[in-house]
Coordinates of C-alpha atoms in Angstrom, one line a residue:
M1 CA -153.6 136.9 -151.7
S2 CA -150.0 136.3 -152.1
A3 CA -146.7 136.3 -150.3
E4 CA -143.3 137.2 -151.7
G5 CA -139.9 136.0 -150.4
P6 CA -136.7 138.0 -150.4
P7 CA -135.0 138.1 -153.8
P8 CA -132.0 135.9 -154.3
P9 CA -128.6 137.2 -155.6
A10 CA -128.8 139.0 -158.9
G11 CA -128.9 136.9 -162.0
P12 CA -127.1 137.3 -165.3
R13 CA -126.3 140.7 -166.6
R14 CA -129.1 142.2 -168.7
L15 CA -129.2 144.6 -171.6
P16 CA -128.1 148.2 -170.9
G17 CA -131.0 150.5 -170.3
R18 CA -133.2 147.8 -168.9
P19 CA -133.6 147.7 -165.1
P20 CA -132.8 144.3 -163.6
V21 CA -135.8 142.3 -162.4
P22 CA -135.1 140.3 -159.3
V23 CA -135.9 136.6 -159.3
R24 CA -138.8 136.1 -157.0
T25 CA -140.2 133.4 -154.8
K26 CA -143.9 133.9 -154.4
T27 CA -147.1 132.1 -153.2
G28 CA -150.7 132.9 -153.8
V29 CA -154.2 131.5 -154.1
V30 CA -155.8 131.6 -157.5
L31 CA -158.5 129.9 -159.5
L32 CA -157.7 127.1 -161.9
H33 CA -160.1 126.5 -164.8
D34 CA -160.9 122.9 -165.7
E35 CA -161.5 123.0 -169.4
A36 CA -163.1 119.5 -169.4
S37 CA -165.8 120.4 -166.8
G38 CA -166.0 124.1 -167.4
N39 CA -165.6 124.7 -163.6
A40 CA -162.9 126.5 -161.7
Y41 CA -161.5 125.5 -158.4
T42 CA -159.0 127.0 -155.9
V43 CA -155.3 126.1 -156.1
R44 CA -152.2 127.6 -154.6
L45 CA -149.2 128.6 -156.7
K46 CA -145.7 128.3 -155.4
L47 CA -143.0 130.1 -157.5
T48 CA -139.3 129.4 -157.1
K49 CA -136.4 130.3 -159.3
E50 CA -136.8 127.2 -161.5
V51 CA -140.3 125.8 -161.0
L52 CA -143.9 126.9 -160.8
T53 CA -145.7 124.4 -158.5
I54 CA -149.5 124.0 -158.4
Q55 CA -150.8 122.9 -155.1
T56 CA -154.3 121.5 -154.2
Q57 CA -155.8 121.1 -150.7
D58 CA -156.4 117.7 -149.3
V59 CA -157.1 116.1 -145.9
I60 CA -154.3 113.7 -144.7
C61 CA -154.0 111.4 -141.8
V62 CA -151.0 112.6 -139.7
S63 CA -151.3 110.0 -136.9
P64 CA -151.2 107.0 -137.2
S65 CA -149.6 107.3 -140.7
N66 CA -151.0 104.1 -142.0
R67 CA -154.6 105.3 -141.9
S68 CA -156.3 106.5 -145.1
A69 CA -157.9 109.9 -145.2
N70 CA -159.8 109.3 -148.5
H71 CA -163.0 108.1 -146.7
R72 CA -163.7 109.0 -143.1
T73 CA -166.7 107.9 -141.1
V74 CA -167.5 110.2 -138.2
T75 CA -170.2 110.0 -135.5
L76 CA -171.6 113.3 -134.3
R77 CA -173.7 113.8 -131.2
R78 CA -176.1 116.7 -131.7
Q79 CA -175.7 119.4 -129.1
P80 CA -178.4 121.5 -127.5
V81 CA -176.5 124.5 -128.6
G82 CA -174.9 124.5 -132.1
G83 CA -176.6 121.3 -133.3
L84 CA -174.1 119.4 -135.5
G85 CA -171.9 122.5 -135.7
L86 CA -171.7 122.6 -139.5
S87 CA -173.3 124.0 -142.7
I88 CA -173.5 122.5 -146.2
K89 CA -173.7 123.8 -149.8
G90 CA -174.2 122.2 -153.1
G91 CA -176.2 119.2 -154.2
A92 CA -177.0 117.0 -157.2
E93 CA -178.9 119.8 -159.0
Y94 CA -175.5 121.5 -159.5
R95 CA -173.7 118.2 -160.4
V96 CA -171.7 118.2 -157.2
P97 CA -172.3 116.4 -153.9
A98 CA -173.4 118.2 -150.8
V99 CA -170.2 119.8 -149.4
I100 CA -169.5 120.9 -145.8
S101 CA -169.1 124.7 -146.3
K102 CA -168.5 125.6 -142.6
V103 CA -167.2 123.8 -139.5
F104 CA -167.9 126.0 -136.5
K105 CA -165.0 126.1 -134.0
G106 CA -165.7 124.5 -130.7
Y107 CA -168.9 122.7 -131.7
A108 CA -169.7 119.1 -132.5
A109 CA -168.2 118.7 -136.0
D110 CA -165.1 120.6 -135.0
Q111 CA -164.6 118.6 -131.8
T112 CA -164.2 115.4 -133.8
G113 CA -161.1 116.7 -135.5
M114 CA -162.1 114.7 -138.6
L115 CA -164.4 117.0 -140.5
F116 CA -163.2 119.9 -142.7
T117 CA -164.6 122.6 -145.0
G118 CA -164.7 121.0 -148.5
D119 CA -165.6 117.5 -147.3
A120 CA -168.2 115.9 -149.6
V121 CA -171.0 114.1 -147.7
L122 CA -171.2 110.6 -149.1
Q123 CA -173.5 108.8 -146.5
V124 CA -175.8 109.8 -143.7
N125 CA -176.6 107.0 -141.2
G126 CA -175.7 104.5 -143.9
I127 CA -177.9 106.1 -146.6
N128 CA -175.9 107.0 -149.8
V129 CA -176.4 110.7 -150.6
E130 CA -173.8 111.2 -153.3
N131 CA -176.5 111.9 -155.9
A132 CA -179.0 113.5 -153.5
T133 CA -180.2 117.0 -153.9
H134 CA -179.3 119.8 -151.4
E135 CA -182.8 119.7 -149.8
E136 CA -182.7 115.9 -149.4
V137 CA -179.3 116.0 -147.6
V138 CA -180.4 118.8 -145.3
H139 CA -183.6 116.9 -144.4
L140 CA -181.7 113.7 -143.6
L141 CA -179.2 115.6 -141.4
R142 CA -181.8 117.5 -139.5
N143 CA -184.0 114.5 -138.8
A144 CA -181.3 111.9 -138.2
G145 CA -181.7 111.9 -134.4
D146 CA -179.2 112.9 -131.7
E147 CA -176.5 110.7 -133.0
V148 CA -175.6 111.1 -136.6
T149 CA -173.0 109.0 -138.5
I150 CA -171.7 110.5 -141.7
S151 CA -169.1 109.3 -144.3
V152 CA -167.1 112.0 -146.1
E153 CA -164.4 112.4 -148.6
Y154 CA -162.5 115.7 -149.3
L155 CA -163.6 117.2 -152.6
R156 CA -160.3 118.2 -154.2
K157 CA -161.9 120.1 -157.1
A158 CA -164.7 122.0 -155.4
P159 CA -166.2 124.3 -158.0
S160 CA -165.5 128.0 -157.3
F161 CA -169.2 128.9 -157.4
L162 CA -169.6 127.2 -154.0
K163 CA -167.3 129.9 -152.6
L164 CA -166.0 127.7 -149.8
P165 CA -163.9 129.6 -147.3
L166 CA -160.2 128.7 -146.9
G167 CA -160.2 129.2 -143.2
S168 CA -162.5 128.2 -140.3
P169 CA -165.5 130.5 -139.4
G170 CA -166.1 131.7 -135.9
P171 CA -169.0 130.6 -133.7
P172 CA -172.4 130.1 -135.4
S173 CA -174.8 133.0 -135.3
A174 CA -178.3 132.6 -134.0
H175 CA -179.5 134.8 -136.9
S176 CA -178.3 132.5 -139.6
S177 CA -181.0 131.5 -142.1
R178 CA -182.5 128.0 -141.9
A179 CA -183.5 128.4 -145.5
S180 CA -182.2 125.6 -147.7
S181 CA -180.4 126.6 -150.9
P182 CA -177.6 124.8 -152.8
L183 CA -175.6 128.0 -153.1
F184 CA -176.1 129.3 -149.6
D185 CA -175.1 127.7 -146.3
S186 CA -177.9 125.5 -144.9
G187 CA -177.2 125.8 -141.2
L188 CA -177.3 122.6 -139.2
H189 CA -176.2 124.4 -136.0
L190 CA -179.5 125.9 -134.8
N191 CA -181.3 122.7 -133.6
G192 CA -182.2 123.3 -130.0
S193 CA -181.9 126.4 -127.9
S194 CA -180.7 129.6 -129.6
S195 CA -179.2 131.0 -126.4
H196 CA -175.5 132.0 -126.3
T197 CA -174.6 129.2 -124.0
A198 CA -171.0 128.0 -124.5
P199 CA -170.5 124.8 -126.5
S200 CA -170.1 121.6 -124.5
S201 CA -166.6 120.5 -123.7
P202 CA -164.9 118.2 -126.3
P203 CA -164.7 114.5 -125.5
S204 CA -161.5 113.2 -124.1
P205 CA -159.0 112.0 -126.7
V206 CA -158.9 108.2 -127.4
A207 CA -155.6 106.5 -127.5
N208 CA -154.4 105.8 -131.1
E209 CA -157.3 107.8 -132.5
P210 CA -156.4 109.0 -136.0
K211 CA -155.6 112.7 -136.4
Y212 CA -156.3 114.6 -139.6
E213 CA -155.2 117.9 -141.1
K214 CA -156.1 119.8 -144.2
R215 CA -152.9 120.8 -146.1
W216 CA -151.7 122.3 -149.4
L217 CA -150.0 119.4 -151.3
D218 CA -147.9 119.6 -154.4
A219 CA -150.1 118.4 -157.4
W220 CA -147.8 119.0 -160.3
S221 CA -144.9 121.3 -161.3
V222 CA -144.0 123.3 -164.4
P223 CA -140.3 123.7 -165.1
L224 CA -139.6 127.3 -166.1
S225 CA -136.5 126.8 -168.2
M226 CA -137.5 127.7 -171.8
A227 CA -141.1 127.8 -170.7
R228 CA -143.6 130.2 -172.3
I229 CA -146.5 132.3 -171.1
S230 CA -149.8 132.5 -173.0
R231 CA -152.6 134.9 -172.3
Y232 CA -154.6 134.3 -175.4
R233 CA -157.8 132.2 -175.7
A234 CA -157.3 129.0 -177.6
G235 CA -157.9 129.5 -181.3
A236 CA -158.6 133.2 -180.8
E237 CA -156.8 136.5 -181.0
T238 CA -158.3 137.9 -177.8
L239 CA -156.6 138.2 -174.5
R240 CA -158.0 136.5 -171.4
P241 CA -158.7 139.2 -168.7
D242 CA -156.5 138.7 -165.6
A243 CA -155.5 135.2 -166.6
F244 CA -152.6 133.3 -168.2
Q245 CA -151.1 129.8 -168.4
V246 CA -147.5 128.7 -168.3
V247 CA -146.4 125.9 -170.7
A248 CA -143.1 124.1 -170.2
L249 CA -140.7 123.0 -172.9
D250 CA -142.0 119.4 -172.6
G251 CA -145.6 120.5 -172.9
V252 CA -146.6 120.4 -169.2
S253 CA -149.0 123.2 -168.5
S254 CA -150.1 125.0 -165.4
G255 CA -153.6 125.2 -166.8
L256 CA -155.5 128.4 -167.1
L257 CA -154.9 130.5 -164.0
Q258 CA -157.4 133.2 -163.1
F259 CA -156.3 135.9 -160.7
P260 CA -158.5 137.8 -158.3
S261 CA -157.4 141.2 -159.4
T262 CA -155.5 143.1 -162.1
Q263 CA -152.8 143.9 -159.6
E264 CA -152.3 140.2 -158.7
H265 CA -152.3 139.3 -162.3
A266 CA -149.7 141.9 -163.2
G267 CA -147.5 140.9 -160.3
W268 CA -147.6 137.2 -161.1
L269 CA -147.1 137.8 -164.8
R270 CA -143.9 139.9 -164.1
A271 CA -142.5 137.4 -161.5
V272 CA -143.0 134.3 -163.7
S273 CA -141.7 136.1 -166.8
A274 CA -138.6 137.3 -164.9
N275 CA -137.7 133.8 -163.7
I276 CA -138.2 132.4 -167.2
S277 CA -136.1 135.2 -168.7
D278 CA -133.2 134.6 -166.2
L279 CA -133.2 130.9 -166.8
T280 CA -133.2 131.5 -170.6
L281 CA -130.2 133.8 -170.3
Q282 CA -128.4 131.1 -168.4
T283 CA -129.2 128.6 -171.1
M284 CA -128.0 131.0 -173.7
E285 CA -124.7 131.7 -171.9
M286 CA -124.1 127.9 -171.6
T287 CA -124.9 127.5 -175.3
N288 CA -122.6 130.3 -176.4
K289 CA -119.7 128.7 -174.6
C290 CA -119.9 125.9 -177.1
C291 CA -120.3 128.1 -180.1
S292 CA -117.7 130.0 -182.2
P293 CA -117.8 133.9 -182.0
C294 CA -119.6 134.1 -185.3
D295 CA -122.4 131.7 -184.1
Q296 CA -123.3 133.3 -180.8
V297 CA -126.9 133.2 -179.9
S298 CA -128.4 136.6 -179.2
I299 CA -131.9 135.7 -178.0
L300 CA -133.9 132.6 -177.3
D301 CA -137.7 132.7 -177.4
W302 CA -140.8 130.9 -178.7
V303 CA -141.5 131.7 -182.4
R304 CA -142.3 129.6 -185.4
A305 CA -139.9 129.7 -188.3
E306 CA -141.2 129.5 -191.9
K307 CA -138.1 130.6 -193.8
T308 CA -134.5 131.6 -193.1
Y309 CA -133.4 135.1 -193.9
N310 CA -130.0 136.9 -193.7
L311 CA -130.1 139.3 -190.8
C312 CA -128.6 142.1 -192.9
E313 CA -131.5 141.9 -195.3
V314 CA -134.5 142.2 -192.9
L315 CA -135.9 145.1 -191.0
F316 CA -137.2 144.9 -187.4
K317 CA -140.2 147.2 -187.0
V318 CA -142.1 147.8 -183.7
D319 CA -145.8 148.5 -183.9
K320 CA -146.7 151.4 -181.6
P321 CA -147.9 149.8 -178.3
Q322 CA -151.5 150.2 -177.5
L323 CA -152.3 152.0 -174.3
P324 CA -154.9 150.2 -172.2
D325 CA -157.6 152.4 -170.6
A326 CA -156.5 151.3 -167.1
C327 CA -153.1 152.9 -167.8
C328 CA -154.6 156.1 -169.3
S329 CA -156.8 156.7 -166.2
R330 CA -153.7 156.9 -164.0
T331 CA -151.5 159.3 -166.0
N332 CA -152.6 162.2 -163.9
L333 CA -150.9 160.5 -161.0
G334 CA -147.6 160.6 -162.8
F335 CA -147.3 156.8 -162.9
R336 CA -147.7 154.4 -165.7
D337 CA -146.7 150.7 -165.9
P338 CA -147.0 149.4 -169.5
D339 CA -147.4 145.9 -168.2
F340 CA -150.1 146.7 -165.7
G341 CA -153.7 145.9 -166.7
D342 CA -152.5 145.3 -170.3
Q343 CA -155.4 144.5 -172.6
G344 CA -153.5 144.7 -175.9
P345 CA -150.6 142.7 -177.5
H346 CA -147.1 144.1 -177.9
C347 CA -146.4 143.5 -181.6
F348 CA -143.5 143.7 -183.9
S349 CA -142.9 142.7 -187.5
V350 CA -139.9 141.5 -189.5
Q351 CA -140.0 142.9 -193.0
V352 CA -138.2 140.8 -195.5
G353 CA -137.4 140.9 -199.2
R354 CA -140.0 141.6 -202.0
G355 CA -142.2 143.5 -199.6
G356 CA -142.9 140.4 -197.4
S357 CA -143.5 140.7 -193.6
H358 CA -144.0 138.4 -190.7
S359 CA -145.8 139.6 -187.6
F360 CA -145.2 138.5 -184.0
S361 CA -146.5 139.5 -180.5
V362 CA -145.1 139.1 -177.0
E363 CA -146.8 139.3 -173.6
L364 CA -145.0 142.2 -172.0
G365 CA -143.7 145.6 -173.0
S366 CA -140.4 144.7 -171.4
E367 CA -140.1 141.6 -173.6
L368 CA -140.8 143.8 -176.7
A369 CA -138.0 146.1 -175.7
E370 CA -135.6 143.2 -175.2
W371 CA -136.6 141.7 -178.6
E372 CA -135.9 145.1 -180.3
A373 CA -132.6 145.6 -178.6
R374 CA -131.3 142.1 -179.1
F375 CA -132.5 142.0 -182.8
Q376 CA -130.5 145.2 -183.4
R377 CA -127.5 143.9 -181.6
A378 CA -127.6 140.6 -183.6
T379 CA -127.9 142.5 -186.8
F380 CA -124.9 144.7 -186.0
M381 CA -122.9 141.6 -185.1
E382 CA -123.9 140.0 -188.4
V383 CA -122.8 143.1 -190.4
Q384 CA -119.4 143.1 -188.7
R385 CA -119.0 139.4 -189.2
T386 CA -119.9 139.4 -193.0
G387 CA -118.1 142.7 -193.7
S388 CA -119.8 143.2 -197.0
R389 CA -122.7 142.2 -199.3
T390 CA -122.7 142.3 -203.1
Y391 CA -125.9 142.6 -205.3
V392 CA -126.3 142.2 -209.0
C393 CA -127.9 145.3 -210.6
S394 CA -128.3 147.0 -213.9
W395 CA -128.6 150.3 -215.5
R396 CA -129.4 151.1 -219.2
G397 CA -128.9 147.5 -220.2
R398 CA -125.6 147.1 -218.5
T399 CA -125.0 144.5 -215.8
L400 CA -123.4 145.9 -212.8
C401 CA -122.7 144.9 -209.1
L402 CA -123.1 147.1 -206.0
T403 CA -121.1 146.2 -202.9
V404 CA -122.1 147.5 -199.5
D405 CA -119.0 147.3 -197.4
F406 CA -118.7 148.0 -193.7
A407 CA -115.3 149.7 -194.0
L408 CA -115.5 151.2 -197.5
G409 CA -119.1 152.1 -198.0
F410 CA -120.7 151.8 -201.5
T411 CA -118.8 150.5 -204.5
C412 CA -120.3 150.0 -208.0
F413 CA -118.3 147.9 -210.6
D414 CA -118.8 146.2 -213.9
S415 CA -119.8 142.6 -213.3
R416 CA -117.8 141.3 -216.3
T417 CA -114.6 143.4 -216.2
K418 CA -114.7 144.1 -212.4
N419 CA -113.7 147.7 -213.2
I420 CA -114.9 150.1 -210.4
L421 CA -117.3 152.7 -211.8
W422 CA -117.7 154.8 -208.6
R423 CA -117.2 154.6 -204.8
Y424 CA -118.7 156.6 -201.9
K425 CA -118.4 156.5 -198.2
F426 CA -121.5 156.0 -196.0
S427 CA -121.3 159.6 -194.9
Q428 CA -121.6 160.8 -198.5
L429 CA -125.1 159.4 -198.9
K430 CA -127.5 162.3 -198.5
G431 CA -130.7 160.9 -199.7
S432 CA -132.5 158.2 -201.7
S433 CA -135.8 157.5 -203.4
D434 CA -137.3 154.5 -205.2
D435 CA -140.3 153.7 -207.4
G436 CA -141.5 150.9 -205.2
K437 CA -140.6 148.2 -207.7
G438 CA -136.9 147.8 -208.5
R439 CA -135.3 151.2 -209.3
V440 CA -133.6 153.3 -206.7
R441 CA -132.0 156.7 -206.9
L442 CA -129.0 157.4 -204.6
L443 CA -127.8 160.9 -203.9
F444 CA -124.2 161.3 -202.9
Q445 CA -122.2 164.4 -202.1
N446 CA -118.8 164.8 -203.8
L447 CA -116.2 165.6 -201.1
D448 CA -114.3 167.9 -203.4
T449 CA -117.0 169.9 -205.2
K450 CA -119.7 169.5 -202.5
Q451 CA -122.1 168.9 -205.4
I452 CA -124.8 166.2 -205.3
E453 CA -124.2 163.3 -207.7
T454 CA -127.1 161.0 -208.6
K455 CA -126.7 157.3 -209.3
E456 CA -129.6 155.2 -210.5
L457 CA -129.7 151.4 -210.3
E458 CA -132.2 148.6 -210.8
F459 CA -132.4 145.5 -208.6
Q460 CA -134.3 142.3 -208.7
D461 CA -135.1 142.5 -205.0
L462 CA -134.9 146.1 -204.1
T463 CA -136.3 145.7 -200.6
A464 CA -133.5 143.4 -199.5
V465 CA -130.9 145.8 -200.8
L466 CA -132.5 148.8 -199.0
H467 CA -132.7 146.8 -195.7
C468 CA -129.0 145.9 -196.2
V469 CA -128.0 149.5 -196.7
H470 CA -130.0 150.4 -193.5
S471 CA -128.3 147.6 -191.5
F472 CA -124.8 148.5 -192.6
M473 CA -125.2 152.3 -192.0
A474 CA -126.9 151.8 -188.6
A475 CA -124.1 149.3 -187.6
K476 CA -121.5 151.9 -188.7
V477 CA -123.0 154.6 -186.6
A478 CA -123.3 152.2 -183.6
S479 CA -119.7 151.3 -183.9
V480 CA -118.6 154.9 -183.1
D481 CA -121.6 156.0 -180.9
A482 CA -122.3 153.7 -178.0
A483 CA -125.6 155.4 -177.2
F484 CA -126.9 155.1 -180.8
M485 CA -128.8 151.8 -180.2
D486 CA -130.6 153.0 -177.1
S487 CA -131.6 156.2 -178.9
Q488 CA -133.2 154.2 -181.7
S489 CA -135.4 152.1 -179.5
V490 CA -139.0 152.8 -180.3
T491 CA -140.2 150.6 -177.4
R492 CA -138.0 152.2 -174.8
E493 CA -138.8 155.7 -176.0
F494 CA -142.5 155.0 -175.8
M495 CA -142.2 153.5 -172.3
H496 CA -140.2 156.4 -171.0
S497 CA -142.5 159.0 -172.5
S498 CA -145.5 157.2 -171.1

């Protein structure tokens, strides 16, 4: 269950071809897994533009304000109809105290205004029951006489297996079971007549009597600026189904959030990711104002660096996204959302010199598309900034140099005399082949004779040279064709065809 607010004004300009994602405000009830105990309990999420807040329920004293709501002692008078007007679940056999699971509106427990669903029963008529079994607590309450005094404290981390309702139930049913079970409501509202007589009138309010309310209170917040989202199990390569956690730059974590449905999971994943992305763009714009044109930041994200490479000498490769079964089943409807029900990572690799490669993965298909586009844009900017790259090579025992120049194309010259041996434009390159080691054969077309001329060279790191040639040629085409970069996007093409 969630609620979304109206989107605020549009954020920073995004990449061409990517639809803008509005910043969302959003609230919803989810399960939070406690790794220490292994249990899950209900929390509420509150998403704003800059912060994800985790809220927990608690009972507070609203009047007078100096009263504590941690421990409340309440005296109930058993009614002929409805008994104590409450039900309980839990018990020591499940490593939790007995908890009030229902407070029936208009009956004894409700009339006090001091008892709530989720209250742990600590004492019954002065007898401590914190470590009592479910059956023992039920027996005490049913045989405590017409006037029962109980002490309670709200259980902030009620395990989800108790399935406590968030709201108040209606009137008790005469057909409710009197069977005692820790995971089922043990009714304490059937003592006496089972007729449908209306409950007795509530007692008159006492002056200065404390008033209590159960509210959602802020527990902790996760700043979203430069935060990251993780859907992987700790120490494993498998995705958690319908769950993720948000980790802030300073290490503060939301904890593992489990969503009630795939739709809720996808909606929250997109909303949180959009807010993080917009804040990151703002950070990047502020950073770039302090940087020179040649040091502009193109993308900010969470990766781990092992070595520094020149952008001209690496190749960005997108692994074909995996289609989850949930998406495939809906293709007949003419609809597919690559981020919906995603059960596989979106991966890319950066291929470097000497055949090396580094693999990465992101959470969303839209993030993969942005990485691909921004990596290409950063590479093209680096090509234009450097202008040229020169590599030492050899042929038949002769030491040569090959220069790849953004304006001139390919130039080969003698490394000692600097005499130019041959020069071709990028457009004259008609093909190439290599032996997978260090030798490459380049096929150029002579502009005058139209004949193909073959040039063979050997390099110490052929992979870096080929990546450089690819980067310079792609940047050259992109400089005269504005649509070239979008047309080369593997991710966008896959998303559109899907």
